[in-house]
Tab-separated table of C-alpha atoms in Angstrom:
chain	number	residue	atom	x	y	z
A	1	UNK	CA	-56.626	-25.047	-73.037
A	2	UNK	CA	-58.657	-27.032	-75.559
A	3	UNK	CA	-62.236	-26.148	-76.396
A	4	UNK	CA	-65.210	-28.124	-75.167
A	5	UNK	CA	-66.427	-31.104	-77.158
A	6	UNK	CA	-70.201	-31.190	-77.814
A	7	UNK	CA	-70.584	-34.223	-75.540
A	8	UNK	CA	-68.830	-32.366	-72.710
A	9	UNK	CA	-71.148	-29.379	-73.168
A	10	UNK	CA	-74.184	-31.643	-73.062
A	11	UNK	CA	-72.912	-33.271	-69.874
A	12	UNK	CA	-72.181	-29.927	-68.211
A	13	UNK	CA	-75.683	-28.618	-69.005
A	14	UNK	CA	-77.183	-31.782	-67.544
A	15	UNK	CA	-75.257	-31.331	-64.302
A	16	UNK	CA	-76.619	-27.801	-63.867
A	17	UNK	CA	-80.206	-28.286	-65.015
A	18	UNK	CA	-81.973	-26.805	-61.997
A	19	UNK	CA	-82.765	-23.588	-60.190
A	20	UNK	CA	-85.227	-22.132	-62.703
A	21	UNK	CA	-88.101	-21.434	-60.298
A	22	UNK	CA	-86.921	-17.865	-59.642
A	23	UNK	CA	-86.618	-17.229	-63.372
A	24	UNK	CA	-90.145	-18.463	-63.967
A	25	UNK	CA	-91.333	-15.931	-61.384
A	26	UNK	CA	-89.214	-13.241	-63.047
A	27	UNK	CA	-90.719	-14.116	-66.433
A	28	UNK	CA	-94.229	-13.539	-65.114
A	29	UNK	CA	-93.157	-10.228	-63.585
A	30	UNK	CA	-91.635	-9.027	-66.851
A	31	UNK	CA	-94.633	-10.244	-68.827
A	32	UNK	CA	-97.019	-8.372	-66.537
A	33	UNK	CA	-95.074	-5.102	-66.798
A	34	UNK	CA	-93.985	-4.643	-70.437
A	35	UNK	CA	-92.624	-1.403	-71.864
A	36	UNK	CA	-92.501	-0.142	-75.440
A	37	UNK	CA	-89.381	0.649	-77.449
A	38	UNK	CA	-87.016	3.312	-76.053
A	39	UNK	CA	-89.107	3.464	-72.850
A	40	UNK	CA	-87.923	0.226	-71.193
A	41	UNK	CA	-86.824	2.059	-68.034
A	42	UNK	CA	-88.216	-0.291	-65.371
A	43	UNK	CA	-87.379	-3.386	-67.425
A	44	UNK	CA	-83.770	-2.281	-67.709
A	45	UNK	CA	-83.606	-1.620	-63.954
A	46	UNK	CA	-84.947	-5.106	-63.202
A	47	UNK	CA	-82.398	-6.704	-65.525
A	48	UNK	CA	-79.502	-4.644	-64.162
A	49	UNK	CA	-80.573	-5.438	-60.610
A	50	UNK	CA	-80.558	-9.162	-61.360
A	51	UNK	CA	-77.142	-8.909	-63.012
A	52	UNK	CA	-75.732	-7.265	-59.889
A	53	UNK	CA	-76.737	-10.272	-57.789
A	54	UNK	CA	-74.313	-12.450	-59.772
A	55	UNK	CA	-70.691	-12.296	-58.545
A	56	UNK	CA	-67.862	-10.949	-60.648
A	57	UNK	CA	-69.880	-9.024	-63.234
A	58	UNK	CA	-69.164	-5.523	-64.507
A	59	UNK	CA	-72.609	-4.015	-65.151
A	60	UNK	CA	-73.235	-1.027	-67.427
A	61	UNK	CA	-76.565	0.788	-67.814
A	62	UNK	CA	-78.117	3.506	-69.988
A	63	UNK	CA	-76.203	2.539	-73.132
A	64	UNK	CA	-77.806	4.186	-76.132
A	65	UNK	CA	-80.853	4.910	-74.001
A	66	UNK	CA	-82.019	2.011	-71.838
A	67	UNK	CA	-79.487	-0.601	-72.988
A	68	UNK	CA	-77.805	-2.803	-70.391
A	69	UNK	CA	-74.603	-4.847	-70.700
A	70	UNK	CA	-72.465	-6.934	-68.381
A	71	UNK	CA	-68.993	-8.465	-68.628
A	72	UNK	CA	-67.570	-11.536	-66.915
A	73	UNK	CA	-63.808	-11.735	-67.363
A	74	UNK	CA	-62.633	-15.255	-66.639
A	75	UNK	CA	-59.089	-15.583	-67.886
A	76	UNK	CA	-57.603	-16.004	-71.376
A	77	UNK	CA	-59.669	-17.097	-74.330
A	78	UNK	CA	-62.328	-15.911	-76.744
A	79	UNK	CA	-64.814	-13.141	-76.037
A	80	UNK	CA	-68.404	-14.285	-76.561
A	81	UNK	CA	-71.403	-11.913	-76.759
A	82	UNK	CA	-74.959	-13.114	-76.080
A	83	UNK	CA	-77.894	-10.768	-76.696
A	84	UNK	CA	-81.503	-10.368	-75.588
A	85	UNK	CA	-84.051	-7.619	-76.197
A	86	UNK	CA	-85.956	-5.487	-73.686
A	87	UNK	CA	-88.945	-4.013	-75.526
A	88	UNK	CA	-92.587	-5.007	-75.902
A	89	UNK	CA	-95.306	-4.044	-78.394
A	90	UNK	CA	-98.298	-1.657	-78.375
A	91	UNK	CA	-100.855	-4.498	-78.344
A	92	UNK	CA	-103.825	-5.186	-76.040
A	93	UNK	CA	-103.176	-8.634	-74.546
A	94	UNK	CA	-105.882	-11.284	-74.986
A	95	UNK	CA	-104.190	-14.380	-73.541
A	96	UNK	CA	-106.402	-14.362	-70.388
A	97	UNK	CA	-103.418	-15.583	-68.374
A	98	UNK	CA	-103.446	-14.723	-64.643
A	99	UNK	CA	-100.268	-12.699	-65.186
A	100	UNK	CA	-101.426	-11.073	-68.435
A	101	UNK	CA	-100.404	-7.473	-68.997
A	102	UNK	CA	-102.983	-4.844	-68.162
A	103	UNK	CA	-100.495	-2.063	-68.681
A	104	UNK	CA	-100.945	1.070	-70.749
A	105	UNK	CA	-98.336	3.743	-71.280
A	106	UNK	CA	-97.909	6.995	-73.108
A	107	UNK	CA	-95.803	6.503	-76.215
A	108	UNK	CA	-93.429	9.451	-76.170
A	109	UNK	CA	-92.949	9.203	-79.944
A	110	UNK	CA	-96.533	10.282	-80.681
A	111	UNK	CA	-98.090	11.149	-77.316
A	112	UNK	CA	-100.749	8.424	-77.536
A	113	UNK	CA	-101.700	6.196	-74.586
A	114	UNK	CA	-101.370	2.568	-75.710
A	115	UNK	CA	-101.885	-0.912	-74.268
A	116	UNK	CA	-98.599	-2.829	-74.064
A	117	UNK	CA	-97.831	-6.556	-74.301
A	118	UNK	CA	-94.830	-8.842	-74.639
A	119	UNK	CA	-96.285	-10.367	-77.802
A	120	UNK	CA	-92.952	-11.302	-79.379
A	121	UNK	CA	-91.299	-13.235	-76.566
A	122	UNK	CA	-88.662	-10.731	-75.510
A	123	UNK	CA	-89.587	-11.408	-71.879
A	124	UNK	CA	-88.692	-15.067	-72.460
A	125	UNK	CA	-85.426	-14.073	-74.129
A	126	UNK	CA	-84.456	-12.004	-71.090
A	127	UNK	CA	-84.986	-14.778	-68.565
A	128	UNK	CA	-83.309	-17.388	-70.790
A	129	UNK	CA	-80.189	-15.232	-71.040
A	130	UNK	CA	-80.181	-14.382	-67.342
A	131	UNK	CA	-80.586	-18.044	-66.418
A	132	UNK	CA	-77.803	-19.012	-68.838
A	133	UNK	CA	-75.526	-16.384	-67.327
A	134	UNK	CA	-76.355	-17.714	-63.862
A	135	UNK	CA	-75.261	-21.190	-64.994
A	136	UNK	CA	-72.081	-19.915	-66.628
A	137	UNK	CA	-71.133	-17.911	-63.535
A	138	UNK	CA	-71.730	-20.932	-61.313
A	139	UNK	CA	-69.551	-23.141	-63.533
A	140	UNK	CA	-66.817	-20.647	-64.377
A	141	UNK	CA	-64.145	-22.935	-62.942
A	142	UNK	CA	-64.764	-25.182	-65.991
A	143	UNK	CA	-64.121	-22.558	-68.693
A	144	UNK	CA	-61.959	-19.566	-69.501
A	145	UNK	CA	-62.531	-16.502	-71.655
A	146	UNK	CA	-64.711	-13.406	-71.495
A	147	UNK	CA	-68.493	-13.389	-71.562
A	148	UNK	CA	-70.486	-10.310	-72.586
A	149	UNK	CA	-74.273	-10.147	-72.265
A	150	UNK	CA	-76.277	-7.385	-73.909
A	151	UNK	CA	-79.905	-6.450	-73.241
A	152	UNK	CA	-80.931	-4.269	-76.134
A	153	UNK	CA	-83.778	-1.745	-76.353
A	154	UNK	CA	-85.986	-0.969	-79.337
A	155	UNK	CA	-85.491	-4.123	-81.397
A	156	UNK	CA	-89.044	-3.768	-82.673
A	157	UNK	CA	-88.069	-0.507	-84.366
A	158	UNK	CA	-84.756	-1.810	-85.682
A	159	UNK	CA	-82.925	0.955	-83.836
A	160	UNK	CA	-81.707	-0.380	-80.503
A	161	UNK	CA	-78.590	-2.249	-81.597
A	162	UNK	CA	-77.186	0.713	-83.523
A	163	UNK	CA	-78.053	3.107	-80.705
A	164	UNK	CA	-76.099	0.958	-78.265
A	165	UNK	CA	-73.128	0.946	-80.642
A	166	UNK	CA	-73.377	4.719	-81.113
A	167	UNK	CA	-73.840	5.110	-77.355
A	168	UNK	CA	-70.411	3.638	-76.648
A	169	UNK	CA	-71.136	-0.069	-76.114
A	170	UNK	CA	-67.695	-1.117	-77.313
A	171	UNK	CA	-66.014	1.482	-75.136
A	172	UNK	CA	-67.545	-0.275	-72.132
A	173	UNK	CA	-67.278	-3.944	-73.110
A	174	UNK	CA	-64.535	-5.782	-75.033
A	175	UNK	CA	-65.100	-6.362	-78.744
A	176	UNK	CA	-66.415	-9.930	-79.098
A	177	UNK	CA	-64.966	-12.656	-81.287
A	178	UNK	CA	-68.455	-14.012	-81.940
A	179	UNK	CA	-72.022	-12.768	-81.318
A	180	UNK	CA	-75.110	-14.951	-80.838
A	181	UNK	CA	-78.835	-14.501	-80.206
A	182	UNK	CA	-82.036	-16.534	-80.256
A	183	UNK	CA	-85.768	-15.987	-80.737
A	184	UNK	CA	-88.881	-17.916	-79.759
A	185	UNK	CA	-91.290	-18.786	-82.554
A	186	UNK	CA	-94.700	-20.454	-82.892
A	187	UNK	CA	-93.397	-23.995	-83.360
A	188	UNK	CA	-93.598	-26.996	-80.981
A	189	UNK	CA	-91.596	-26.512	-77.812
A	190	UNK	CA	-88.347	-28.453	-77.993
A	191	UNK	CA	-87.752	-27.736	-81.656
A	192	UNK	CA	-84.676	-25.598	-82.258
A	193	UNK	CA	-82.821	-24.717	-85.422
A	194	UNK	CA	-80.596	-22.497	-87.516
A	195	UNK	CA	-79.044	-22.385	-90.968
A	196	UNK	CA	-75.902	-20.997	-92.554
A	197	UNK	CA	-76.333	-17.911	-94.689
A	198	UNK	CA	-79.471	-15.787	-94.700
A	199	UNK	CA	-81.556	-16.586	-91.612
A	200	UNK	CA	-83.929	-13.615	-91.679
A	201	UNK	CA	-84.914	-11.150	-94.359
A	202	UNK	CA	-83.947	-7.512	-94.377
A	203	UNK	CA	-86.753	-5.004	-93.988
A	204	UNK	CA	-87.294	-1.378	-94.970
A	205	UNK	CA	-90.347	0.694	-94.084
A	206	UNK	CA	-90.883	3.887	-96.061
A	207	UNK	CA	-93.228	6.837	-95.771
A	208	UNK	CA	-94.268	8.369	-99.112
A	209	UNK	CA	-95.923	11.784	-99.061
A	210	UNK	CA	-97.573	12.889	-102.319
A	211	UNK	CA	-97.929	16.660	-102.514
A	212	UNK	CA	-100.672	18.078	-104.673
A	213	UNK	CA	-102.899	21.167	-104.637
A	214	UNK	CA	-106.036	21.094	-102.558
A	215	UNK	CA	-109.364	22.353	-103.790
A	216	UNK	CA	-113.118	21.925	-104.113
A	217	UNK	CA	-114.435	18.627	-105.466
A	218	UNK	CA	-116.584	20.596	-107.944
A	219	UNK	CA	-113.463	22.146	-109.488
A	220	UNK	CA	-110.947	19.290	-109.975
A	221	UNK	CA	-109.297	21.207	-112.810
A	222	UNK	CA	-108.117	23.805	-110.290
A	223	UNK	CA	-106.492	21.156	-108.076
A	224	UNK	CA	-103.752	18.545	-108.352
A	225	UNK	CA	-105.136	15.394	-106.735
A	226	UNK	CA	-102.671	13.483	-104.481
A	227	UNK	CA	-105.258	10.718	-103.995
A	228	UNK	CA	-104.898	9.760	-107.655
A	229	UNK	CA	-101.104	9.755	-107.304
A	230	UNK	CA	-101.297	7.485	-104.254
A	231	UNK	CA	-103.877	5.151	-105.793
A	232	UNK	CA	-101.849	4.766	-108.958
A	233	UNK	CA	-98.731	4.086	-106.912
A	234	UNK	CA	-100.452	1.388	-104.846
A	235	UNK	CA	-101.412	-0.530	-107.972
A	236	UNK	CA	-98.101	0.008	-109.707
A	237	UNK	CA	-96.089	-1.172	-106.705
A	238	UNK	CA	-97.673	-4.610	-107.114
A	239	UNK	CA	-95.760	-5.029	-110.365
A	240	UNK	CA	-92.343	-4.810	-108.697
A	241	UNK	CA	-92.447	-8.377	-107.428
A	242	UNK	CA	-94.540	-9.787	-110.263
A	243	UNK	CA	-92.634	-8.154	-113.130
A	244	UNK	CA	-89.187	-7.046	-111.913
A	245	UNK	CA	-88.055	-9.797	-109.526
A	246	UNK	CA	-86.914	-13.186	-110.812
A	247	UNK	CA	-89.365	-15.796	-109.457
A	248	UNK	CA	-86.671	-18.481	-109.442
A	249	UNK	CA	-83.649	-16.557	-108.149
A	250	UNK	CA	-84.837	-13.671	-105.967
A	251	UNK	CA	-87.206	-13.022	-103.084
A	252	UNK	CA	-89.119	-9.838	-102.296
A	253	UNK	CA	-92.346	-8.726	-100.657
A	254	UNK	CA	-93.814	-5.233	-101.104
A	255	UNK	CA	-96.706	-4.285	-98.807
A	256	UNK	CA	-98.679	-1.048	-98.599
A	257	UNK	CA	-99.724	-1.086	-94.967
A	258	UNK	CA	-101.113	2.413	-94.554
A	259	UNK	CA	-102.778	5.022	-96.800
A	260	UNK	CA	-104.125	8.234	-95.310
A	261	UNK	CA	-105.535	11.261	-97.055
A	262	UNK	CA	-108.391	13.724	-96.906
A	263	UNK	CA	-111.055	14.610	-94.367
A	264	UNK	CA	-114.236	15.043	-96.381
A	265	UNK	CA	-115.861	13.739	-99.567
A	266	UNK	CA	-116.095	17.173	-101.215
A	267	UNK	CA	-112.520	18.296	-100.590
A	268	UNK	CA	-109.514	17.377	-102.729
A	269	UNK	CA	-106.740	17.149	-100.120
A	270	UNK	CA	-103.370	18.837	-100.182
A	271	UNK	CA	-101.412	15.633	-99.625
A	272	UNK	CA	-101.638	11.850	-99.322
A	273	UNK	CA	-99.419	9.735	-97.098
A	274	UNK	CA	-98.559	6.096	-97.665
A	275	UNK	CA	-96.442	3.629	-95.681
A	276	UNK	CA	-94.729	0.784	-97.523
A	277	UNK	CA	-92.817	-2.207	-96.173
A	278	UNK	CA	-90.413	-4.317	-98.217
A	279	UNK	CA	-88.739	-7.632	-97.383
A	280	UNK	CA	-85.699	-8.920	-99.249
A	281	UNK	CA	-83.002	-11.527	-98.675
A	282	UNK	CA	-80.203	-10.208	-100.912
A	283	UNK	CA	-78.584	-6.737	-100.986
A	284	UNK	CA	-78.907	-6.340	-104.759
A	285	UNK	CA	-82.607	-7.190	-104.665
A	286	UNK	CA	-83.058	-4.682	-101.881
A	287	UNK	CA	-81.438	-1.931	-103.959
A	288	UNK	CA	-83.570	-2.845	-106.968
A	289	UNK	CA	-86.838	-2.733	-105.017
A	290	UNK	CA	-86.036	0.551	-103.266
A	291	UNK	CA	-85.068	2.142	-106.585
A	292	UNK	CA	-88.290	0.882	-108.188
A	293	UNK	CA	-90.450	2.340	-105.414
A	294	UNK	CA	-88.791	5.734	-105.807
A	295	UNK	CA	-89.092	5.631	-109.605
A	296	UNK	CA	-92.782	4.645	-109.539
A	297	UNK	CA	-93.741	7.226	-106.909
A	298	UNK	CA	-92.017	10.033	-108.817
A	299	UNK	CA	-93.497	8.927	-112.143
A	300	UNK	CA	-97.060	8.840	-110.782
A	301	UNK	CA	-96.548	12.240	-109.216
A	302	UNK	CA	-95.194	13.641	-112.467
A	303	UNK	CA	-98.038	12.088	-114.460
A	304	UNK	CA	-100.512	14.004	-112.305
A	305	UNK	CA	-98.712	17.278	-112.922
A	306	UNK	CA	-97.519	17.687	-109.356
A	307	UNK	CA	-95.355	20.745	-108.774
A	308	UNK	CA	-93.320	18.928	-106.101
A	309	UNK	CA	-91.834	15.460	-106.130
A	310	UNK	CA	-93.100	13.032	-103.476
A	311	UNK	CA	-91.218	13.038	-100.214
A	312	UNK	CA	-89.741	9.592	-99.477
A	313	UNK	CA	-88.571	8.943	-95.916
A	314	UNK	CA	-87.174	5.824	-94.238
A	315	UNK	CA	-89.113	4.870	-91.104
A	316	UNK	CA	-87.286	1.680	-90.104
A	317	UNK	CA	-84.388	-0.314	-91.482
A	318	UNK	CA	-83.456	-3.870	-90.503
A	319	UNK	CA	-80.363	-5.571	-91.943
A	320	UNK	CA	-80.442	-8.965	-93.616
A	321	UNK	CA	-79.567	-11.419	-90.839
A	322	UNK	CA	-76.839	-13.636	-92.223
A	323	UNK	CA	-75.364	-16.452	-90.153
A	324	UNK	CA	-71.613	-16.798	-90.523
A	325	UNK	CA	-70.811	-20.195	-92.066
A	326	UNK	CA	-67.905	-21.200	-89.811
A	327	UNK	CA	-69.657	-20.043	-86.634
A	328	UNK	CA	-72.895	-21.762	-87.584
A	329	UNK	CA	-71.211	-25.069	-88.433
A	330	UNK	CA	-69.562	-25.161	-84.995
A	331	UNK	CA	-72.874	-24.417	-83.289
A	332	UNK	CA	-74.667	-27.004	-85.394
A	333	UNK	CA	-72.240	-29.648	-84.185
A	334	UNK	CA	-72.917	-28.693	-80.571
A	335	UNK	CA	-76.689	-28.415	-80.927
A	336	UNK	CA	-76.967	-31.788	-82.697
A	337	UNK	CA	-75.438	-33.401	-79.617
A	338	UNK	CA	-77.319	-31.358	-77.012
A	339	UNK	CA	-80.763	-31.383	-78.642
A	340	UNK	CA	-80.541	-34.592	-80.703
A	341	UNK	CA	-83.357	-35.038	-83.241
A	342	UNK	CA	-85.138	-31.888	-82.033
A	343	UNK	CA	-82.448	-29.795	-83.717
A	344	UNK	CA	-82.940	-28.722	-87.332
A	345	UNK	CA	-79.672	-27.680	-89.043
A	346	UNK	CA	-81.577	-26.396	-92.090
A	347	UNK	CA	-84.278	-24.289	-90.447
A	348	UNK	CA	-86.131	-22.407	-93.203
A	349	UNK	CA	-85.274	-18.752	-93.738
A	350	UNK	CA	-87.713	-16.427	-92.007
A	351	UNK	CA	-89.216	-13.386	-93.717
A	352	UNK	CA	-89.262	-11.587	-90.364
A	353	UNK	CA	-86.435	-9.164	-89.551
A	354	UNK	CA	-83.977	-8.404	-86.734
A	355	UNK	CA	-81.381	-5.726	-85.986
A	356	UNK	CA	-79.138	-8.001	-83.867
A	357	UNK	CA	-76.420	-8.277	-86.529
A	358	UNK	CA	-75.805	-4.528	-86.396
A	359	UNK	CA	-73.876	-5.308	-83.203
A	360	UNK	CA	-71.552	-7.542	-85.224
A	361	UNK	CA	-71.426	-5.468	-88.411
A	362	UNK	CA	-70.212	-2.478	-86.376
A	363	UNK	CA	-67.005	-4.324	-85.473
A	364	UNK	CA	-66.744	-6.771	-88.377
A	365	UNK	CA	-67.367	-9.881	-86.261
A	366	UNK	CA	-69.351	-13.051	-87.093
A	367	UNK	CA	-72.903	-13.592	-85.883
A	368	UNK	CA	-75.284	-16.504	-85.528
A	369	UNK	CA	-79.015	-16.422	-84.800
A	370	UNK	CA	-81.375	-19.327	-84.154
A	371	UNK	CA	-85.033	-20.054	-83.427
A	372	UNK	CA	-86.643	-22.193	-80.747
A	373	UNK	CA	-90.234	-23.393	-80.573
A	374	UNK	CA	-92.357	-22.279	-77.636
A	375	UNK	CA	-95.840	-23.752	-78.180
A	376	UNK	CA	-96.841	-26.527	-75.783
A	377	UNK	CA	-96.832	-29.976	-77.343
A	378	UNK	CA	-100.458	-30.635	-76.406
A	379	UNK	CA	-101.648	-27.370	-77.954
A	380	UNK	CA	-99.654	-28.056	-81.109
A	381	UNK	CA	-100.692	-31.717	-81.404
A	382	UNK	CA	-104.372	-30.878	-80.901
A	383	UNK	CA	-104.240	-28.201	-83.600
A	384	UNK	CA	-102.316	-30.480	-85.953
A	385	UNK	CA	-104.813	-33.310	-85.466
A	386	UNK	CA	-107.669	-30.948	-86.336
A	387	UNK	CA	-105.671	-29.454	-89.242
A	388	UNK	CA	-106.087	-26.038	-87.643
A	389	UNK	CA	-102.517	-24.912	-86.959
A	390	UNK	CA	-103.002	-21.597	-88.780
A	391	UNK	CA	-106.278	-20.960	-86.949
A	392	UNK	CA	-105.427	-22.197	-83.434
A	393	UNK	CA	-101.707	-21.429	-82.936
A	394	UNK	CA	-101.127	-17.716	-82.229
A	395	UNK	CA	-97.926	-16.398	-83.787
A	396	UNK	CA	-95.521	-13.695	-82.648
A	397	UNK	CA	-97.147	-10.235	-82.515
A	398	UNK	CA	-100.567	-11.803	-81.912
A	399	UNK	CA	-102.580	-10.585	-78.920
A	400	UNK	CA	-102.917	-14.258	-77.908
A	401	UNK	CA	-99.230	-15.231	-78.187
A	402	UNK	CA	-98.227	-17.141	-75.035
A	403	UNK	CA	-95.097	-19.335	-74.824
A	404	UNK	CA	-95.149	-22.481	-72.675
A	405	UNK	CA	-93.012	-21.089	-69.872
A	406	UNK	CA	-91.007	-23.833	-68.204
A	407	UNK	CA	-89.981	-26.029	-71.139
A	408	UNK	CA	-89.145	-22.992	-73.268
A	409	UNK	CA	-87.091	-21.470	-70.446
A	410	UNK	CA	-85.193	-24.725	-69.941
A	411	UNK	CA	-84.380	-25.122	-73.630
A	412	UNK	CA	-83.569	-21.450	-74.174
A	413	UNK	CA	-81.235	-21.441	-71.163
A	414	UNK	CA	-79.523	-24.624	-72.382
A	415	UNK	CA	-79.111	-23.207	-75.897
A	416	UNK	CA	-77.398	-20.071	-74.624
A	417	UNK	CA	-75.083	-22.042	-72.331
A	418	UNK	CA	-74.236	-24.483	-75.121
A	419	UNK	CA	-73.565	-21.646	-77.561
A	420	UNK	CA	-71.215	-19.841	-75.160
A	421	UNK	CA	-69.261	-22.985	-74.261
A	422	UNK	CA	-68.822	-23.823	-77.942
A	423	UNK	CA	-66.426	-20.872	-78.218
A	424	UNK	CA	-65.080	-20.471	-74.683
A	425	UNK	CA	-62.007	-22.482	-73.669
A	426	UNK	CA	-62.008	-25.449	-71.326
A	427	UNK	CA	-60.218	-24.774	-68.056
A	428	UNK	CA	-57.222	-26.882	-67.063
A	429	UNK	CA	-59.097	-27.512	-63.813
A	430	UNK	CA	-61.711	-29.635	-65.611
């Protein structure tokens, strides 16, 4: 059983390029009813229900929380895993679409009622994967091997993939030989690309709590001011990238996104809390930046005479997404044939982050991740002509982010089918 040639994959996709009306309807349903991380209960039920309509699938639910997985065993050959996400974001939607989300829900992590929106395209990822699976089930006489699909919760927090692993994912589904995933991005629809090596940056979010001694503003000598510690740390953190990271050989971003302290002008508070996000593309740089943040925070605290060191906690942790060279080269060959000049084999590294590769790292298997554009050509061309791409093209996590549904669904479905067939074996019946 030889593998498929790229031209054969392209031909097979062309023969089965229909039947997406139901998935367009499903997309609108998912978009209208988003759910935040770890609370994707209805979304998971919808996905599992759709999976059960496809013949021959083993469907597993409640993996690591709300995770869903399915297995299609179709004879000897490689095991291929394709992944989508389930979760949305706590954002008030401003797309003004007729199917825009009006949903609010209580976030169980903090008890706050929040508006919710699929502002990152995970709804599109779900329907693309479901449609691809539909195609692969319908054409299973042409290929052999095992197909695993995973619908992962809590990607936005960087926790869902590991929770599925810890929740027994690989006790329920066979360990894959290769894992693949995709993500929509604010580029012209039709454009699709990947690169070998680092595809997305790693990300760490930290919470720093400076502990001082509260007191009256008229008696600062009787207090130890955590505001001064925090302020000094904010300024000093800016020197990590500018003075400790090689501008020609390394990449890092350090952002202070939150600083909270005090309740009144005449009170020196007891503590100050700061949240810091870092982005890096190499493990050694990551270690260096994390060590520098800890050193600076402790030094500023010590300089103020604090009796306790600052408390440093990790809020989120995303791995560096690195595309396996051999896997990526095989996919590049396929995608060049399927997508022609719309495929970019050297897509620039993104400074965004993903936890998808935790599924592969847990079992030591290769991964590949790619991007596909989702902005309508007219919208993009109009903005480009006016030189207003930054102003007029909403990006992921924007309240106005709205993929062009049908062309994005078609391309995303085709990409997933092409990726799976690249590694599955060709049946003798073909």
